[in-house]
Amino acid sequence: MAALVRNDSRIILHLVTPPRSHVKDLRTNFIQDYDCFYASVFEVEQPALKSLPLAVQQKQIVVTCNYEARRRGLHKLQLIKDAKRICPDVVIVMGEDLTKFRNASKELYLFARSIVWGGRVEKLGFDELFLDVTEMIDYNTGVLNPNDLSNSFFHLDPKDPTVGFPYNATRFQGSTFPATEPDLIAPTDPSSLEMRLLVASHLQGHLRGMLEHQIGFTATGGISTSKLLAKLVGNVHKPNGQTTLLPPYTATGETPSNVSLFLDDHEIRKIPGIGSRIAQKLESHIIGQETVDEAITVRDVRQFPGMGAPLLEKVLGGPGSPKGIGMRMWNILHGVDNSEVLEGRDVPTQISIEDSYGRLDTLDSVRRELEILTRSLIRRMRTDLLDTSDDTVPQGQWRAHPRTLRLSTRPRPPPDTDTGRTYSYNRISRSTPLPPFIFNLDENIDALAERLVRESLISMFRKLHPEKSGWNLSLLNVAVTNMVERAGDQKKHSGRDIGKMFRQQETVLREWTVHEPESSPPVEAPPIEVSRLPPESPEIQPQLEDDWDDGDDEPVGMECPICGVSIPHFAQLAHQMYHSAPE
Ligand code: DCP
Ligand code: MG
Ligand code: MG
């Protein structure tokens, strides 16, 4: 319960503000989740699509669709053939090349970062941002005039009092949980949690308005004191809405906490941080059977006799479980999440390009594929690591130098003789210092790629696979890691340079063309591991997958609409064939 108290006065939005040590409990965070993101990227390019039912296709699946299509019965992760049957006039666009989504995602991230003081904007997947706006809320609640709240002005730049927007600080912007008549809510104490959340709701409304009217994307938002609560409350009014989780955040006397009121009806499976294995263990403990289909809610777990951190530790702990899982789960069930919104980085920590294969078993084909991957890798390095802001250096200057070259492969074991299915091995890899010639901007990319394969990658490959034949690979990955930023650049994104931010913001808004942004979110994610792959198919088309910002940053796969298993993109076609194959 102590943890609950700590959480009580935090404010989280689906844009998140950074906690400062002395206002640790007054964090204001929010989250923004763009509506039908991939579909919106196409709509921004071609506004005429907005009024039509639009679906984005990857393999045979609707990966997302716009809200016009949803009104007509389509939904995310539906089979294309079902979508066509339900809505014959659906407009289908291919979305397998992720470049434009990645670029739009970075552009939107940069936009948010240009506004939020301290740059505490964290990406979650491609289309969600947490913004820690604590500092902005500290400042703006500090300048409120309690005698004239309806004529307030939100300052977006403390150095220039004219930059900002007017707002009415006697009412929340957008929706609230619990739903309340806006006129009935009128906090007057500028330092209260209510007022902080109220002011934050206007900031989020303003940002969403800018996004919509100046860039063309609508987003849905949530406002609270932690990432967890901001994210969950952000789901309440979709699309193009925002919801603030109202205090009280702790129960007092007869008054229940709104956090519990809000969380208790959630299925535990829907709570971020509770994966399906944990949910299953909790469900079988609560319901008392090994396999259960019944979904249980946060309330069911929280109010279960004897429930608490020790019992959760007993149920969930054991080999393979992280230490302290009981306390972590108990906190989550009470909406307590002390994780911070992480500040973004301007350069990635690594860039890697990979592809998957149905069959790759000769040195010639490996050499050919390595050259293809290396060409993409060099292109990506030039896009992400070159600073082209100085007109006197037309080719640009390297903002960072990766020091290490890494080659990874994933060998494919022979099929299981009983079932005919194959199971994947883990990746194996080797690293070596990255030869400096790769940074030569006068040389063309094809020649550089050919040389890197000939001089480095092939010998690394031979060390990984000393046998001349007999191997068969399901994946190749070429990466540059161990990034060293140019002197001076490391400091550029720490601290706050409002002037620069606003210049950057203008640039972002003026040139809404999808180009490579000059900064990027944190990267470095473990390789995608698939413990079991569906049967191989000769029809699997190798698909370039670069994981510049993989892991958290990029959807690594989709849930199969038939069996619900999470399948990486490259394996989706094979997985569908697995379902359609006769038993
Ligand atoms: N995506 C994907 N594979 C998944 C889930 C999502 O490739 N399994 C992609 C397509 C989405 C984007 O990521 O457009 C963002 O995912 P969301 O779940 O936020 O979905 P949308 O933004 O499309 O829709 P919503 O309006 O419901 O947020
Ligand atoms: Mg979305
Ligand atoms: Mg999303």
Coordinates of C-alpha atoms and ligand atoms in Angstrom, one line a residue:
M1 CA 0.0 0.0 0.0
A2 CA 2.9 2.3 0.6
A3 CA 3.7 2.2 -3.1
L4 CA 0.1 3.3 -3.8
V5 CA 0.6 6.4 -1.8
R6 CA 3.7 7.2 -3.8
N7 CA 1.7 6.9 -7.0
D8 CA -1.2 8.9 -5.8
S9 CA -0.1 12.3 -6.8
R10 CA 1.7 11.5 -10.0
I11 CA 0.2 12.7 -13.2
I12 CA 0.5 10.6 -16.3
L13 CA -0.5 11.5 -19.8
H14 CA -0.2 9.6 -22.9
L15 CA 2.4 12.3 -23.3
V16 CA 4.7 12.0 -20.4
T17 CA 6.6 14.7 -18.5
P18 CA 9.9 14.0 -16.8
P19 CA 9.9 13.7 -13.0
R20 CA 12.3 16.0 -11.2
S21 CA 13.5 14.6 -8.0
H22 CA 11.6 17.0 -5.7
V23 CA 8.4 16.6 -7.7
K24 CA 8.7 12.8 -8.1
D25 CA 5.2 12.3 -7.1
L26 CA 3.8 15.1 -9.3
R27 CA 4.9 13.6 -12.6
T28 CA 2.7 14.4 -15.5
N29 CA 2.8 12.1 -18.4
F30 CA 0.9 11.5 -21.4
I31 CA 0.8 9.0 -24.2
Q32 CA -0.2 9.5 -27.8
D33 CA -1.1 6.7 -30.0
Y34 CA -1.7 7.6 -33.6
D35 CA -5.0 6.5 -35.1
C36 CA -4.7 3.7 -37.7
F37 CA -1.1 4.7 -38.2
Y38 CA 0.0 3.0 -41.4
A39 CA -3.3 3.9 -43.1
S40 CA -2.8 7.5 -42.0
V41 CA 0.6 7.7 -43.6
F42 CA -1.1 6.9 -46.9
E43 CA -3.9 9.3 -46.2
V44 CA -1.4 12.1 -45.6
E45 CA 0.2 11.4 -48.9
Q46 CA -3.1 11.1 -50.7
P47 CA -5.9 13.0 -48.8
A48 CA -8.5 11.6 -51.1
L49 CA -8.1 8.2 -49.4
K50 CA -9.5 9.7 -46.2
S51 CA -13.1 9.3 -47.2
L52 CA -12.7 5.8 -48.6
P53 CA -12.4 2.5 -46.7
L54 CA -8.7 1.9 -46.7
A55 CA -6.8 -1.2 -45.7
V56 CA -3.0 -1.8 -45.5
Q57 CA -1.9 -5.2 -46.6
Q58 CA 1.1 -7.2 -45.5
K59 CA 1.2 -10.7 -46.9
Q60 CA -2.4 -11.9 -46.8
I61 CA -3.4 -9.8 -43.8
V62 CA -4.9 -6.4 -43.2
V63 CA -2.3 -5.0 -40.9
T64 CA -4.4 -2.0 -40.2
C65 CA -7.3 -0.1 -41.7
N66 CA -8.7 3.4 -41.4
Y67 CA -11.8 4.2 -39.4
E68 CA -14.0 4.4 -42.4
A69 CA -13.1 0.8 -43.1
R70 CA -13.7 -0.1 -39.4
R71 CA -17.1 1.5 -39.6
R72 CA -17.8 -1.0 -42.4
G73 CA -16.8 -3.9 -40.3
L74 CA -13.1 -4.3 -41.1
H75 CA -10.5 -4.6 -38.3
K76 CA -6.8 -4.9 -37.7
L77 CA -5.2 -8.3 -38.4
Q78 CA -8.0 -9.6 -40.6
L79 CA -7.4 -11.9 -43.6
I80 CA -7.5 -9.9 -46.8
K81 CA -10.0 -12.3 -48.3
D82 CA -12.4 -11.7 -45.4
A83 CA -11.9 -7.9 -45.7
K84 CA -12.8 -8.1 -49.4
R85 CA -15.9 -10.2 -48.7
I86 CA -17.2 -7.9 -45.9
C87 CA -16.4 -4.6 -47.8
P88 CA -16.0 -5.3 -51.5
D89 CA -15.1 -1.6 -52.3
V90 CA -12.2 -1.5 -49.8
V91 CA -9.1 0.2 -51.2
I92 CA -6.1 -1.9 -50.5
V93 CA -2.5 -0.6 -50.4
M94 CA 0.6 -2.6 -49.8
G95 CA 2.4 -1.9 -46.6
E96 CA 5.3 -4.4 -46.6
D97 CA 8.0 -1.8 -47.1
L98 CA 8.2 -0.1 -43.7
T99 CA 10.4 2.8 -44.8
K100 CA 7.7 5.4 -45.0
F101 CA 6.1 4.3 -41.7
R102 CA 9.5 4.5 -40.0
N103 CA 10.2 7.9 -41.5
A104 CA 6.8 9.3 -40.5
S105 CA 7.3 7.8 -37.0
K106 CA 10.6 9.6 -36.6
E107 CA 9.1 12.8 -37.9
L108 CA 6.3 12.7 -35.4
Y109 CA 8.7 11.8 -32.7
L110 CA 10.9 14.8 -33.6
F111 CA 7.8 17.0 -33.6
A112 CA 6.9 16.0 -30.0
R113 CA 10.5 16.4 -28.9
S114 CA 10.6 19.9 -30.3
I115 CA 7.8 20.8 -27.9
V116 CA 8.5 18.9 -24.7
W117 CA 11.0 20.6 -22.4
G118 CA 13.9 18.4 -21.5
G119 CA 13.2 16.1 -24.5
R120 CA 11.7 13.4 -22.4
V121 CA 9.8 11.7 -25.2
E122 CA 9.9 7.9 -25.5
K123 CA 8.8 5.9 -28.4
L124 CA 6.8 2.8 -27.8
G125 CA 6.4 0.8 -31.1
F126 CA 6.0 2.8 -34.2
D127 CA 3.1 4.9 -33.3
E128 CA 3.1 5.6 -29.6
L129 CA 4.9 8.3 -27.6
F130 CA 5.2 8.8 -24.0
L131 CA 5.8 12.5 -23.1
D132 CA 7.0 13.5 -19.7
V133 CA 5.7 17.1 -19.4
T134 CA 6.3 17.5 -15.7
E135 CA 8.6 20.5 -16.2
M136 CA 6.1 22.3 -18.5
I137 CA 3.3 21.6 -16.0
D138 CA 5.4 22.8 -13.0
Y139 CA 6.0 26.1 -14.9
N140 CA 2.5 26.6 -16.2
T141 CA 0.7 25.8 -12.9
G142 CA 3.1 28.2 -11.3
V143 CA 2.0 31.1 -13.5
L144 CA -1.7 30.5 -13.1
N145 CA -3.8 33.4 -11.8
P146 CA -6.3 31.7 -9.4
N147 CA -8.6 34.8 -9.8
D148 CA -8.9 34.5 -13.6
L149 CA -8.4 30.8 -14.5
S150 CA -10.7 31.0 -17.5
N151 CA -8.3 33.3 -19.3
S152 CA -5.1 31.4 -18.8
F153 CA -2.2 31.2 -21.2
F154 CA 0.0 28.1 -21.6
H155 CA 3.6 28.9 -22.1
L156 CA 5.5 26.7 -24.5
D157 CA 8.7 28.8 -24.1
P158 CA 9.7 30.2 -20.7
K159 CA 12.1 32.6 -22.5
D160 CA 9.5 34.1 -24.8
P161 CA 6.2 34.8 -23.0
T162 CA 4.4 35.3 -26.3
V163 CA 4.9 31.7 -27.4
G164 CA 2.0 29.5 -26.3
F165 CA -1.8 29.3 -26.4
P166 CA -4.7 30.6 -24.4
Y167 CA -6.9 28.2 -22.6
N168 CA -9.6 27.9 -20.0
A169 CA -8.2 26.4 -16.8
T170 CA -11.6 25.9 -15.2
R171 CA -12.3 22.8 -17.2
F172 CA -10.5 19.7 -18.5
Q173 CA -9.9 19.4 -22.2
G174 CA -11.2 16.2 -23.7
S175 CA -12.8 13.4 -21.7
T176 CA -12.1 12.2 -18.1
F177 CA -12.3 9.0 -16.2
P178 CA -14.7 8.8 -14.4
A179 CA -16.8 10.8 -16.9
T180 CA -17.8 14.1 -15.3
E181 CA -19.6 17.1 -16.5
P182 CA -16.8 19.5 -17.3
D183 CA -18.5 22.4 -15.6
L184 CA -18.5 20.5 -12.3
I185 CA -14.7 20.1 -12.2
A186 CA -13.1 23.3 -11.1
P187 CA -9.9 22.8 -9.1
T188 CA -8.6 26.0 -7.9
D189 CA -5.4 25.1 -6.1
P190 CA -2.7 25.4 -8.8
S191 CA -0.4 22.9 -7.0
S192 CA -3.1 20.2 -6.7
L193 CA -2.9 17.0 -8.8
E194 CA -6.3 17.9 -10.3
M195 CA -4.9 21.2 -11.6
R196 CA -1.7 19.7 -12.9
L197 CA -3.7 17.1 -14.8
L198 CA -6.1 19.7 -16.1
V199 CA -3.3 21.9 -17.4
A200 CA -1.7 18.9 -19.0
S201 CA -5.0 18.0 -20.7
H202 CA -4.8 21.4 -22.5
L203 CA -1.3 20.8 -23.6
Q204 CA -2.1 17.4 -25.0
G205 CA -5.2 18.9 -26.7
H206 CA -2.9 21.6 -28.2
L207 CA -0.4 19.1 -29.5
R208 CA -3.0 16.8 -30.9
G209 CA -4.5 19.8 -32.7
M210 CA -1.2 20.8 -34.2
L211 CA -0.6 17.3 -35.3
E212 CA -3.9 17.1 -37.0
H213 CA -4.1 20.5 -38.6
Q214 CA -0.5 21.0 -39.6
I215 CA 0.7 17.5 -40.3
G216 CA -2.5 15.5 -40.9
F217 CA -2.3 12.8 -38.2
T218 CA -4.9 12.3 -35.5
A219 CA -3.9 10.7 -32.3
T220 CA -5.5 9.4 -29.2
G221 CA -4.1 10.4 -25.8
G222 CA -4.1 9.5 -22.1
I223 CA -3.1 11.7 -19.2
S224 CA -2.0 10.6 -15.8
T225 CA 1.1 10.3 -13.6
S226 CA 2.7 7.1 -14.9
K227 CA 3.3 5.5 -18.2
L228 CA 1.1 2.5 -17.2
L229 CA -1.9 4.6 -16.3
A230 CA -1.5 7.1 -19.1
K231 CA -1.4 4.2 -21.6
L232 CA -4.4 2.5 -20.2
V233 CA -6.6 5.5 -19.9
G234 CA -5.5 6.6 -23.4
N235 CA -7.5 3.6 -24.7
V236 CA -10.8 4.8 -23.4
H237 CA -11.8 7.2 -26.2
K238 CA -10.5 6.1 -29.6
P239 CA -10.0 7.5 -32.2
N240 CA -9.1 11.2 -32.0
G241 CA -9.9 11.6 -28.3
Q242 CA -8.1 12.0 -25.1
T243 CA -8.9 11.0 -21.5
T244 CA -7.5 12.2 -18.2
L245 CA -7.5 9.9 -15.2
L246 CA -9.0 12.0 -12.4
P247 CA -7.8 11.9 -8.8
P248 CA -8.1 10.7 -6.2
Y249 CA -5.4 8.2 -6.9
T250 CA -5.6 6.8 -3.3
A251 CA -8.7 5.7 -1.4
T252 CA -9.6 7.9 1.5
G253 CA -12.3 6.9 4.0
E254 CA -15.4 6.1 2.0
T255 CA -14.0 7.5 -1.3
P256 CA -12.4 4.9 -3.5
S257 CA -9.3 5.5 -5.5
N258 CA -10.1 6.2 -9.2
V259 CA -7.0 4.2 -10.1
S260 CA -8.6 1.1 -8.6
L261 CA -12.0 2.0 -10.0
F262 CA -10.4 2.3 -13.4
L263 CA -8.1 -0.7 -13.3
D264 CA -10.4 -3.2 -11.6
D265 CA -12.5 -3.9 -14.7
H266 CA -9.5 -4.5 -17.0
E267 CA -8.8 -8.1 -18.0
I268 CA -5.4 -8.8 -16.6
R269 CA -4.2 -9.9 -20.0
K270 CA -4.8 -6.3 -21.2
I271 CA -2.4 -4.8 -18.7
P272 CA 1.0 -3.8 -20.1
G273 CA 3.6 -5.8 -18.2
I274 CA 1.4 -8.8 -17.8
G275 CA 2.3 -11.2 -20.6
S276 CA 0.2 -14.2 -21.6
R277 CA 2.2 -16.7 -19.5
I278 CA 1.8 -14.6 -16.4
A279 CA -1.9 -14.2 -17.1
Q280 CA -2.3 -17.9 -17.6
K281 CA -0.6 -18.7 -14.3
L282 CA -2.8 -16.2 -12.5
E283 CA -5.9 -17.4 -14.1
S284 CA -5.2 -21.1 -13.3
H285 CA -4.4 -20.1 -9.7
I286 CA -7.6 -18.0 -9.3
I287 CA -9.9 -20.4 -11.1
G288 CA -8.1 -23.5 -9.8
Q289 CA -7.7 -25.4 -13.1
E290 CA -4.6 -26.0 -15.2
T291 CA -6.0 -24.7 -18.4
V292 CA -8.5 -21.9 -18.4
D293 CA -10.2 -20.0 -21.1
E294 CA -11.9 -17.6 -18.8
A295 CA -10.4 -14.1 -18.7
I296 CA -10.1 -12.7 -15.2
T297 CA -9.9 -9.1 -14.2
V298 CA -7.6 -7.1 -12.1
R299 CA -10.3 -7.0 -9.4
D300 CA -10.5 -10.9 -9.4
V301 CA -6.8 -11.1 -8.7
R302 CA -6.5 -8.2 -6.3
Q303 CA -9.4 -9.3 -4.1
F304 CA -8.5 -13.0 -4.2
P305 CA -8.2 -14.3 -0.6
G306 CA -4.7 -14.1 0.7
M307 CA -3.6 -12.1 -2.4
G308 CA -0.5 -10.0 -2.0
A309 CA 3.1 -9.8 -3.1
P310 CA 4.2 -13.0 -1.3
L311 CA 1.4 -15.1 -2.8
L312 CA 2.1 -13.6 -6.3
E313 CA 5.8 -14.5 -5.8
K314 CA 4.8 -18.0 -5.0
V315 CA 2.5 -18.3 -8.0
L316 CA 4.7 -16.6 -10.5
G317 CA 8.2 -17.0 -9.2
G318 CA 10.5 -19.9 -9.8
P319 CA 13.1 -20.7 -12.4
G320 CA 13.1 -18.3 -15.3
S321 CA 11.1 -15.7 -13.6
P322 CA 12.6 -12.3 -12.7
K323 CA 13.4 -11.7 -9.1
G324 CA 10.8 -9.8 -7.2
I325 CA 8.1 -10.6 -9.7
G326 CA 5.5 -10.8 -6.9
M327 CA 6.0 -7.2 -5.7
R328 CA 6.2 -6.0 -9.3
M329 CA 2.9 -7.6 -10.2
W330 CA 1.3 -6.4 -7.0
N331 CA 2.3 -2.9 -7.9
I332 CA 1.0 -3.2 -11.4
L333 CA -2.3 -4.4 -10.1
H334 CA -2.5 -1.2 -8.1
G335 CA -1.5 1.0 -11.0
V336 CA 1.9 1.7 -9.6
D337 CA 4.5 2.1 -12.2
N338 CA 7.7 4.1 -11.4
S339 CA 9.4 3.6 -14.7
E340 CA 10.6 6.9 -16.2
V341 CA 10.0 8.3 -19.6
L342 CA 13.4 7.9 -21.3
E343 CA 15.0 10.6 -23.2
G344 CA 15.5 10.0 -26.9
R345 CA 18.9 9.8 -28.6
D346 CA 19.9 11.6 -31.7
V347 CA 21.8 8.6 -33.2
P348 CA 21.0 5.0 -33.0
T349 CA 23.2 2.7 -30.9
Q350 CA 23.4 0.3 -33.8
I351 CA 22.1 -0.2 -37.3
S352 CA 21.4 -3.6 -38.6
I353 CA 19.9 -5.1 -41.7
E354 CA 18.6 -8.6 -41.9
D355 CA 16.6 -10.9 -44.1
S356 CA 15.1 -14.3 -43.7
Y357 CA 15.3 -17.2 -46.2
G358 CA 13.5 -20.4 -47.0
R359 CA 16.7 -22.0 -48.1
L360 CA 20.3 -20.6 -48.1
D361 CA 22.9 -23.3 -48.4
T362 CA 25.6 -22.3 -50.8
L363 CA 28.5 -19.9 -50.4
D364 CA 27.7 -18.2 -53.7
S365 CA 24.2 -17.4 -52.6
V366 CA 25.4 -16.2 -49.2
R367 CA 27.9 -13.9 -50.9
R368 CA 25.1 -12.5 -53.1
E369 CA 22.8 -12.0 -50.1
L370 CA 25.5 -10.4 -48.0
E371 CA 26.1 -7.8 -50.8
I372 CA 22.4 -7.0 -50.9
L373 CA 22.3 -6.6 -47.1
T374 CA 25.5 -4.6 -47.0
R375 CA 24.3 -2.2 -49.7
S376 CA 21.2 -1.5 -47.6
L377 CA 23.3 -1.2 -44.5
I378 CA 25.5 1.5 -46.0
R379 CA 22.5 3.4 -47.4
R380 CA 21.0 3.3 -44.0
M381 CA 24.2 4.5 -42.3
R382 CA 24.4 7.4 -44.7
T383 CA 20.7 8.3 -44.0
D384 CA 20.9 8.0 -40.2
L385 CA 24.4 9.0 -39.4
L386 CA 25.3 11.8 -41.8
D387 CA 24.8 15.4 -40.8
T388 CA 23.8 17.4 -43.9
S389 CA 23.0 20.6 -42.1
D390 CA 26.2 22.3 -43.2
D391 CA 25.8 23.6 -46.8
T392 CA 29.5 24.0 -47.2
V393 CA 29.9 20.2 -46.9
P394 CA 27.6 19.0 -49.6
Q395 CA 28.1 15.3 -48.9
G396 CA 27.5 15.7 -45.2
Q397 CA 29.6 14.8 -42.2
W398 CA 29.5 11.7 -40.1
R399 CA 27.8 12.4 -36.8
A400 CA 28.8 9.1 -35.4
H401 CA 31.1 6.3 -36.3
P402 CA 30.2 2.7 -35.5
R403 CA 33.3 0.9 -34.5
T404 CA 32.2 -2.7 -34.9
L405 CA 31.0 -4.9 -37.7
R406 CA 28.8 -7.9 -36.7
L407 CA 27.6 -10.8 -38.8
S408 CA 24.9 -13.0 -37.4
T409 CA 23.3 -16.1 -38.9
R410 CA 20.6 -18.5 -37.8
P411 CA 21.3 -22.0 -38.9
R412 CA 18.2 -24.2 -39.6
P413 CA 18.2 -27.6 -38.1
P414 CA 16.9 -30.6 -40.0
P415 CA 13.1 -31.1 -39.6
D416 CA 11.7 -33.2 -36.8
T417 CA 11.3 -36.6 -38.2
D418 CA 8.0 -37.3 -36.4
T419 CA 6.2 -34.1 -37.2
G420 CA 8.0 -32.8 -40.3
R421 CA 8.2 -29.4 -38.7
T422 CA 11.4 -27.5 -38.2
Y423 CA 12.4 -25.7 -35.0
S424 CA 14.6 -22.7 -35.1
Y425 CA 18.1 -22.4 -33.6
N426 CA 19.3 -19.3 -31.9
R427 CA 21.4 -16.8 -33.8
I428 CA 25.2 -17.1 -33.8
S429 CA 27.4 -14.1 -34.5
R430 CA 30.9 -12.8 -34.9
S431 CA 32.3 -9.3 -34.6
T432 CA 35.3 -7.5 -35.9
P433 CA 36.5 -3.8 -36.1
L434 CA 34.7 -2.0 -38.9
P435 CA 37.1 -1.1 -41.7
P436 CA 37.3 2.7 -42.0
F437 CA 36.9 2.7 -45.8
I438 CA 33.2 2.2 -45.2
F439 CA 33.0 5.9 -44.3
N440 CA 34.4 7.0 -47.7
L441 CA 31.7 9.2 -49.2
D442 CA 33.4 9.5 -52.6
E443 CA 33.1 5.8 -53.3
N444 CA 29.8 4.4 -54.6
I445 CA 27.7 2.1 -52.4
D446 CA 27.9 -0.9 -54.6
A447 CA 31.7 -0.9 -54.7
L448 CA 31.9 -0.4 -50.9
A449 CA 29.5 -3.2 -50.3
E450 CA 31.4 -5.6 -52.6
R451 CA 34.7 -4.8 -50.8
L452 CA 33.3 -5.2 -47.3
V453 CA 31.9 -8.6 -48.2
R454 CA 35.1 -9.7 -49.9
E455 CA 37.5 -8.4 -47.3
S456 CA 35.5 -8.9 -44.1
L457 CA 32.2 -10.6 -44.1
I458 CA 33.1 -13.7 -46.1
S459 CA 35.9 -14.6 -43.7
M460 CA 33.6 -13.9 -40.7
F461 CA 31.1 -16.2 -42.3
R462 CA 33.7 -18.9 -42.8
K463 CA 34.6 -18.7 -39.1
L464 CA 30.9 -19.1 -38.2
H465 CA 30.4 -22.0 -40.6
P466 CA 33.7 -23.7 -41.2
E467 CA 32.2 -26.6 -43.2
K468 CA 32.0 -26.0 -46.9
S469 CA 28.5 -27.3 -47.1
G470 CA 25.9 -29.1 -45.1
W471 CA 24.4 -26.0 -43.5
N472 CA 21.2 -24.2 -44.3
L473 CA 20.5 -20.8 -43.0
S474 CA 17.2 -19.2 -42.2
L475 CA 18.6 -15.7 -41.5
L476 CA 21.5 -13.4 -42.2
N477 CA 22.0 -10.1 -40.3
V478 CA 24.7 -7.6 -40.9
A479 CA 25.1 -4.8 -38.3
V480 CA 27.3 -1.9 -37.3
T481 CA 27.5 -1.4 -33.6
N482 CA 29.5 0.2 -30.8
M483 CA 28.5 3.7 -32.0
V484 CA 30.8 6.6 -31.1
E485 CA 29.3 10.0 -31.5
R486 CA 31.2 12.9 -32.9
A487 CA 32.6 15.2 -30.2
G488 CA 30.0 17.8 -29.3
D489 CA 27.1 15.8 -30.5
Q490 CA 26.7 13.9 -27.3
K491 CA 25.9 17.1 -25.4
K492 CA 23.6 18.4 -28.1
H493 CA 20.5 16.6 -26.9
S494 CA 21.0 16.8 -23.2
G495 CA 19.8 19.9 -21.5
R496 CA 17.3 22.3 -23.0
D497 CA 17.8 24.6 -25.9
I498 CA 14.4 26.0 -26.5
G499 CA 15.5 28.2 -29.3
K500 CA 16.8 25.2 -31.2
M501 CA 13.8 23.2 -30.4
F502 CA 11.5 25.8 -31.9
R503 CA 13.7 26.2 -35.0
Q504 CA 13.5 22.5 -35.4
Q505 CA 9.8 22.5 -34.9
E506 CA 9.4 25.0 -37.6
T507 CA 11.4 22.9 -39.9
V508 CA 9.4 19.9 -39.1
L509 CA 6.2 21.6 -39.8
R510 CA 7.2 23.5 -42.9
E511 CA 8.6 20.5 -44.7
W512 CA 6.2 17.9 -44.1
T513 CA 7.8 15.6 -46.5
V514 CA 8.7 12.2 -45.3
H515 CA 12.4 12.4 -45.2
E516 CA 15.0 11.0 -42.9
P517 CA 15.0 13.0 -39.6
E518 CA 18.1 14.1 -38.1
S519 CA 17.5 12.5 -34.8
S520 CA 16.1 9.2 -33.7
P521 CA 14.9 7.4 -30.7
P522 CA 16.7 4.9 -28.6
V523 CA 17.5 1.6 -30.2
E524 CA 19.4 -1.5 -29.2
A525 CA 17.1 -4.4 -28.8
P526 CA 17.8 -8.1 -28.6
P527 CA 17.5 -10.0 -31.8
I528 CA 14.0 -11.3 -32.6
E529 CA 14.0 -14.8 -31.3
V530 CA 11.4 -17.2 -32.6
S531 CA 11.4 -20.4 -30.6
R532 CA 9.4 -22.3 -33.1
L533 CA 8.7 -21.6 -36.8
P534 CA 5.9 -23.0 -38.9
P535 CA 6.8 -25.4 -41.7
E536 CA 9.1 -23.9 -44.3
S537 CA 7.7 -23.0 -47.6
P538 CA 9.7 -22.6 -50.8
E539 CA 7.3 -19.7 -51.5
I540 CA 8.6 -17.5 -48.7
Q541 CA 9.9 -14.4 -50.3
P542 CA 12.9 -13.1 -48.5
Q543 CA 11.9 -9.7 -47.2
L544 CA 14.3 -7.1 -46.2
E545 CA 14.0 -6.3 -42.5
D546 CA 16.3 -3.8 -41.2
D547 CA 16.3 -3.3 -37.5
W548 CA 17.7 0.1 -37.2
D549 CA 15.2 0.6 -34.5
D550 CA 14.0 -2.9 -34.0
G551 CA 12.6 -4.4 -30.8
D552 CA 10.6 -1.9 -29.0
D553 CA 10.5 0.4 -31.9
E554 CA 9.1 -1.7 -34.6
P555 CA 6.3 -4.2 -34.7
V556 CA 8.3 -7.4 -34.8
G557 CA 5.4 -9.4 -35.9
M558 CA 1.7 -9.8 -35.8
E559 CA -0.7 -12.0 -34.0
C560 CA -2.1 -14.6 -36.3
P561 CA -5.8 -13.9 -36.6
I562 CA -6.5 -17.6 -36.6
C563 CA -4.5 -19.0 -33.7
G564 CA -3.3 -15.8 -31.9
V565 CA 0.3 -16.8 -31.9
S566 CA 2.7 -13.9 -32.5
I567 CA 4.4 -14.4 -35.9
P568 CA 7.3 -12.3 -37.2
H569 CA 6.6 -10.6 -40.5
F570 CA 8.9 -12.9 -42.6
A571 CA 7.2 -16.0 -41.4
Q572 CA 3.6 -14.9 -41.9
L573 CA 3.0 -16.4 -45.3
A574 CA 4.4 -19.8 -44.2
H575 CA 2.3 -19.6 -41.1
Q576 CA -0.9 -19.1 -43.1
M577 CA 0.0 -22.0 -45.3
Y578 CA 0.5 -24.0 -42.1
H579 CA -3.2 -23.3 -41.2
S580 CA -4.5 -24.0 -44.7
A581 CA -2.6 -27.2 -45.1
P582 CA -4.6 -30.4 -44.6
E583 CA -4.1 -32.0 -41.2
Ligands
DCP1 N1 1.3 -3.1 -36.6 C1 1.9 -4.2 -37.2 N2 1.7 -5.4 -36.6 C2 0.9 -5.5 -35.5 C3 0.3 -4.4 -34.9 C4 0.5 -3.1 -35.5 O1 2.5 -4.1 -38.2 N3 0.7 -6.7 -34.9 C5 1.5 -1.8 -37.3 C6 0.3 -1.3 -38.1 C7 -0.3 -0.2 -37.3 C8 0.9 0.3 -36.4 O2 1.7 -0.8 -36.3 O3 -0.8 0.9 -38.1 C9 0.4 0.8 -35.1 O4 -0.2 -0.2 -34.3 P1 -1.6 0.2 -33.5 O5 -1.9 -1.1 -32.8 O6 -1.5 1.4 -32.8 O7 -2.7 0.3 -34.6 P2 -3.2 1.5 -35.5 O8 -2.5 2.7 -35.2 O9 -3.2 1.1 -36.9 O10 -4.7 1.6 -35.1 P3 -5.4 2.3 -33.8 O11 -6.1 3.5 -34.3 O12 -6.2 1.2 -33.2 O13 -4.2 2.7 -32.8
MG2 MG -2.3 3.4 -33.2
MG3 MG -0.2 1.8 -31.2

